Short mmCIF file of C-alpha atoms (C1' of nucleotides) in Angstrom, two decimals:
data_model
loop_
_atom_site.label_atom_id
_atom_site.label_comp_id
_atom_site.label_asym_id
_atom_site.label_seq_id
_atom_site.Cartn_x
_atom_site.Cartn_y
_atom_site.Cartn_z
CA UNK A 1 65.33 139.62 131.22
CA UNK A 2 64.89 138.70 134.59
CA UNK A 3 62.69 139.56 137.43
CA UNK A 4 64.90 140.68 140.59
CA UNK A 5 62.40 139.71 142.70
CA UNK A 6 63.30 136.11 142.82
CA UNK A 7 65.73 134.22 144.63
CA UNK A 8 68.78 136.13 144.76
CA UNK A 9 70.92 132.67 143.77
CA UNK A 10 68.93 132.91 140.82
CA UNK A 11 69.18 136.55 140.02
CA UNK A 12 72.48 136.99 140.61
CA UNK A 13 74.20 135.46 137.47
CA UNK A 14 71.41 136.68 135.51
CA UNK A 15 73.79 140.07 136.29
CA UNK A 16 75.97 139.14 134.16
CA UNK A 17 76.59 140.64 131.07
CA UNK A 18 74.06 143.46 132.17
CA UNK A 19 75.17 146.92 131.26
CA UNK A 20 75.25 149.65 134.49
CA UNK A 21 75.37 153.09 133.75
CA UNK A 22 76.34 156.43 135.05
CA UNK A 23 76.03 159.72 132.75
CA UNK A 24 79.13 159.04 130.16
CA UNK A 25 80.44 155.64 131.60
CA UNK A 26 79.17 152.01 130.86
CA UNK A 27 80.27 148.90 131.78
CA UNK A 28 79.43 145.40 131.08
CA UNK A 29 79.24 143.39 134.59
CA UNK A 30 81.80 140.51 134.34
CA UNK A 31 81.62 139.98 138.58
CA UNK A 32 79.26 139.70 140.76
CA UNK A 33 78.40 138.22 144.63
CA UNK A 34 74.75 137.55 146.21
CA UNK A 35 74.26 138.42 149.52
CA UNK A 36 70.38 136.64 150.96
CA UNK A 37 69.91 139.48 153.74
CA UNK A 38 68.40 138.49 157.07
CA UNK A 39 69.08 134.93 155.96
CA UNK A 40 72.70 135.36 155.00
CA UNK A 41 75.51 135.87 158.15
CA UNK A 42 77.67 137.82 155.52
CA UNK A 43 74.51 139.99 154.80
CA UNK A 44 74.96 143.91 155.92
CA UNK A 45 71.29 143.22 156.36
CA UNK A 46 71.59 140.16 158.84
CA UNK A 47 71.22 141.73 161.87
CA UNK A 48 68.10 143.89 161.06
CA UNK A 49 66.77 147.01 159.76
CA UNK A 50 69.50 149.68 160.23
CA UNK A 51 69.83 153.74 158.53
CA UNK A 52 72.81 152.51 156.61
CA UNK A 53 70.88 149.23 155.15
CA UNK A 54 67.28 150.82 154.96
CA UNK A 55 67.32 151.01 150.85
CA UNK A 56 68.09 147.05 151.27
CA UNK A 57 64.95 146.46 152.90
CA UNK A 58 62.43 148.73 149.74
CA UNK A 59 61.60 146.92 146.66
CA UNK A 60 64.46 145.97 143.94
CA UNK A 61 65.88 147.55 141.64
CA UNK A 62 67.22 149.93 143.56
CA UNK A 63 70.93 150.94 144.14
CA UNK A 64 72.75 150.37 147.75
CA UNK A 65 75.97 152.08 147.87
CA UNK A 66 78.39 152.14 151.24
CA UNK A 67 81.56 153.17 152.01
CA UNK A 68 84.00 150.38 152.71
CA UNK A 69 87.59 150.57 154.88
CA UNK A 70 86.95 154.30 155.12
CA UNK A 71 88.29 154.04 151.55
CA UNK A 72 86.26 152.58 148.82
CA UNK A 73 82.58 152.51 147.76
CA UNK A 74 80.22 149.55 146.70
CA UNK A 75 77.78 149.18 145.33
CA UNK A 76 74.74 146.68 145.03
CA UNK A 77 71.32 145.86 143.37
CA UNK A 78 68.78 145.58 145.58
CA UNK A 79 66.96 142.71 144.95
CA UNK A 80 64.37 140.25 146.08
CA UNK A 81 60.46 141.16 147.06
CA UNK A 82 59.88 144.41 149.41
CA UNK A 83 60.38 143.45 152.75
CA UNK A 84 63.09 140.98 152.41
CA UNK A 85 66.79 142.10 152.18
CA UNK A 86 68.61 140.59 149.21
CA UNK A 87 71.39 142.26 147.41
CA UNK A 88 73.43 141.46 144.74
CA UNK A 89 77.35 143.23 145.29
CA UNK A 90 78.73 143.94 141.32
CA UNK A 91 82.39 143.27 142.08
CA UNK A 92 83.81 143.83 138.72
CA UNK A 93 83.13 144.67 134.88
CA UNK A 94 84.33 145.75 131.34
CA UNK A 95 84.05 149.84 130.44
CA UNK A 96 82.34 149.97 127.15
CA UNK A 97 81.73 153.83 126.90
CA UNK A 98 83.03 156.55 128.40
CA UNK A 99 86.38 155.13 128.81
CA UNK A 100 88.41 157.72 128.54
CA UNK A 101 86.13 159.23 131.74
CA UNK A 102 87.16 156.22 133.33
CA UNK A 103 90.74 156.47 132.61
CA UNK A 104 90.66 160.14 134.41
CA UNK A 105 88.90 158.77 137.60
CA UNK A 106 91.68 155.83 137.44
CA UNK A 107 94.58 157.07 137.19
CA UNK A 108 96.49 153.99 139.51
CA UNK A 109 95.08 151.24 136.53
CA UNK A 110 98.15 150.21 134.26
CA UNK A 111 95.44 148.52 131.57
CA UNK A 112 92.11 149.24 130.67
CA UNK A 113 91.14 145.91 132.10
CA UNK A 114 91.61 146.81 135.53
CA UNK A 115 89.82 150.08 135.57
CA UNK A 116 86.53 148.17 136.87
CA UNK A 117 88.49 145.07 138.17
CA UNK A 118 86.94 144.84 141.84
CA UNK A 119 84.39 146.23 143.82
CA UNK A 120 85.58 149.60 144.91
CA UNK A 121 87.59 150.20 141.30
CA UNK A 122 83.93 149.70 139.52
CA UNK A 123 82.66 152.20 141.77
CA UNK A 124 85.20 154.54 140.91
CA UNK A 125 85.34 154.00 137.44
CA UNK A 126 81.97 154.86 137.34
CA UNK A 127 82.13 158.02 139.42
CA UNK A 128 79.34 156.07 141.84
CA UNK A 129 79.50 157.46 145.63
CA UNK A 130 77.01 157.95 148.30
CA UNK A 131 74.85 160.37 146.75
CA UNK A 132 74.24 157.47 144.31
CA UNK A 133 72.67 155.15 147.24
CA UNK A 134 68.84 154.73 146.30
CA UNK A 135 69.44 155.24 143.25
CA UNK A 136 66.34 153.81 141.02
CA UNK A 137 67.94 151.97 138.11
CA UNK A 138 64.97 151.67 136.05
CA UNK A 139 64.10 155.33 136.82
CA UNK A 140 65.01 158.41 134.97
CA UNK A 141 68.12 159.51 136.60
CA UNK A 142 71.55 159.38 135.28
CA UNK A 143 72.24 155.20 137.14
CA UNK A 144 70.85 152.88 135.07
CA UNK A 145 70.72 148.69 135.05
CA UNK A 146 70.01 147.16 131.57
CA UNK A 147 69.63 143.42 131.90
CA UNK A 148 71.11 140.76 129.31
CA UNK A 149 67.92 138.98 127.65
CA UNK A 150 69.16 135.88 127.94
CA UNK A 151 71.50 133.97 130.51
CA UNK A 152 75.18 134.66 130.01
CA UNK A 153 77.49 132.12 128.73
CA UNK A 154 80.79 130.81 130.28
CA UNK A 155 79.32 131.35 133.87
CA UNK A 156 81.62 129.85 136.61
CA UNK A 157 80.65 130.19 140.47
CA UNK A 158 82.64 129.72 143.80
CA UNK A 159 83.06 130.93 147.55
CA UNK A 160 82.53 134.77 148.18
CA UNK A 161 85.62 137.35 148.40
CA UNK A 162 86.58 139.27 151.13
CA UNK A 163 83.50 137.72 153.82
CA UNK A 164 84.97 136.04 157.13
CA UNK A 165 81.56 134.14 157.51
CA UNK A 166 79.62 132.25 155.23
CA UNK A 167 81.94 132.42 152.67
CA UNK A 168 81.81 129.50 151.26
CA UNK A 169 78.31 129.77 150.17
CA UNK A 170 79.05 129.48 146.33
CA UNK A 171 77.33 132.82 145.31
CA UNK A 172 79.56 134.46 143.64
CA UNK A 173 79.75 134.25 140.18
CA UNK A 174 81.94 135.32 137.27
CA UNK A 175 81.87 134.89 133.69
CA UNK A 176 84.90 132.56 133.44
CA UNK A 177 88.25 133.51 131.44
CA UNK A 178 86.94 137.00 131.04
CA UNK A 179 89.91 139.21 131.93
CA UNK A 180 88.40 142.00 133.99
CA UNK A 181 87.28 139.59 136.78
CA UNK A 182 88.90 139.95 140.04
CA UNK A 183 91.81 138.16 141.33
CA UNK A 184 90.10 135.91 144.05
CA UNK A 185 90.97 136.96 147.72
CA UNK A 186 89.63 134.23 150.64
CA UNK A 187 89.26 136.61 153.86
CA UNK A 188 92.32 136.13 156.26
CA UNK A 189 89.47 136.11 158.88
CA UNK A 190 87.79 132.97 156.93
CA UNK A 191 87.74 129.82 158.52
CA UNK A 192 89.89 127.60 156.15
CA UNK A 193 87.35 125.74 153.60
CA UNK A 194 86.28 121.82 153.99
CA UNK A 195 88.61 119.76 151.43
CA UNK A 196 88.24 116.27 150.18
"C1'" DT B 1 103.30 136.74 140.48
"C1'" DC B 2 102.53 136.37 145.49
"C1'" DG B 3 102.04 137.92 150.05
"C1'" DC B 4 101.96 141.53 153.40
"C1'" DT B 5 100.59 146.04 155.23
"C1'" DG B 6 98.93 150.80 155.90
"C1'" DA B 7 95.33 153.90 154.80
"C1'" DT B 8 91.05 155.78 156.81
"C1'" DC B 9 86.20 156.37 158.56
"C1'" DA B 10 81.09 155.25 158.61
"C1'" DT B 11 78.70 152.22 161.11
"C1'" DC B 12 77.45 149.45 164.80
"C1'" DT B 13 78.33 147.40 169.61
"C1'" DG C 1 86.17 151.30 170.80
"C1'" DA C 2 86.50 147.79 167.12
"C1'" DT C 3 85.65 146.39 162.69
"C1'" DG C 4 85.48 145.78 157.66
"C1'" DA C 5 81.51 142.75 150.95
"C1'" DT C 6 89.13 146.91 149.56
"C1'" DC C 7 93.11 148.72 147.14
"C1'" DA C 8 97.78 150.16 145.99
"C1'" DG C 9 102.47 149.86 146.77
"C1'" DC C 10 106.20 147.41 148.24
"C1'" DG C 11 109.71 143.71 148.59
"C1'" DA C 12 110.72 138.88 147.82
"C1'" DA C 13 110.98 135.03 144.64
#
DNA sequence: TCGCTGATCATCT
DNA sequence: GATGATCAGCGAA
């Protein structure tokens, strides 16, 4: 167990291997990327308190969901002390119940493995959407987080997906060789990394 | 397997 | 009015 209060570096892989729930699906987070709010340029909380980012802002262990490329959800676990803005974005997992659920919702997957292979295709696996944002996942509702008690083996970590700034803070973090991690994606608007 | 592109809209400037 | 913490489908190799 962890406490999501600390430092969301810290927190973050401590994700992994944690088991998120919704009603009839489960999955086992393989993925994830830390975002350190008004201290982070990447951070949807960077620039301040907004309606969209409020839930950021409360105490953690709370879920922050938004709606991405008109498209997609995402969701997050609000972390960190109230008052400060850290979030940790779960970009990817294995369903471990419910998965025939999950099949329904994602119909475009070929193999099980990609049916929560990336931010938006977790969501959907999960049947997570708006309604879901402020969710309390240590509350009584049908969204639950239950943490790994210990640290998660195999844990590799490397520059963030999809972010044109900051990206190459190393704060993303995967548990390495495991199949349902994402295919890594720099942003197009990155600025092409430092190399030795 | 890799790279490119359109879809589509809430949110913020 | 522009942008984006993405994905699926397509064609090329």
């Amino acid at each position: 167990m962890i406490d999501l209060a600390r430092p969301v570096a810290q927190v973050a892989p401590r994700l992994l291997n944690a088991v998120l729930r919704n009603g009839d699906v489960a999955v086992r987070l393989t993925e994830v990327e830390a975002y350190d709010g008004g201290n982070d340029p990447a951070s949807h909380a960077y620039r301040g308190l907004t309606q969209r980012n409020a839930i950021m802002f409360g105490p953690p262990g709370f879920l922050y969901v938004y709606f991405s490329y008109g498209v997609h959800w995402a969701a997050n676990v609000v972390c960190g002390p109230d008052g400060q803005s850290a979030a940790v974005l779960l970009r990817a997992g294995e369903v471990i119940d419910g998965i025939e659920l999950a099949r329904s919702r994602r119909l475009s997957a070929r193999k099980d493995r990609d049916l929560a292979r990336g931010p938006g295709r977790l969501t959907q696996a999960l049947g997570l959407t708006g309604e879901h944002r402020g969710a309390d996942l240590f509350g009584d509702g049908p969204v639950s987080l239950t943490l790994a008690t210990r640290p998660a083996r195999g844990v590799a970590q490397g520059p963030r997906v999809g972010v044109s700034v900051a990206a190459d803070r190393p704060w993303r973090f995967w548990l390495d060789g495991d199949p349902s991690v994402s295919p890594y994606r720099r942003s197009p608007r990155a600025p092409v990394p430092e190399r030795s």
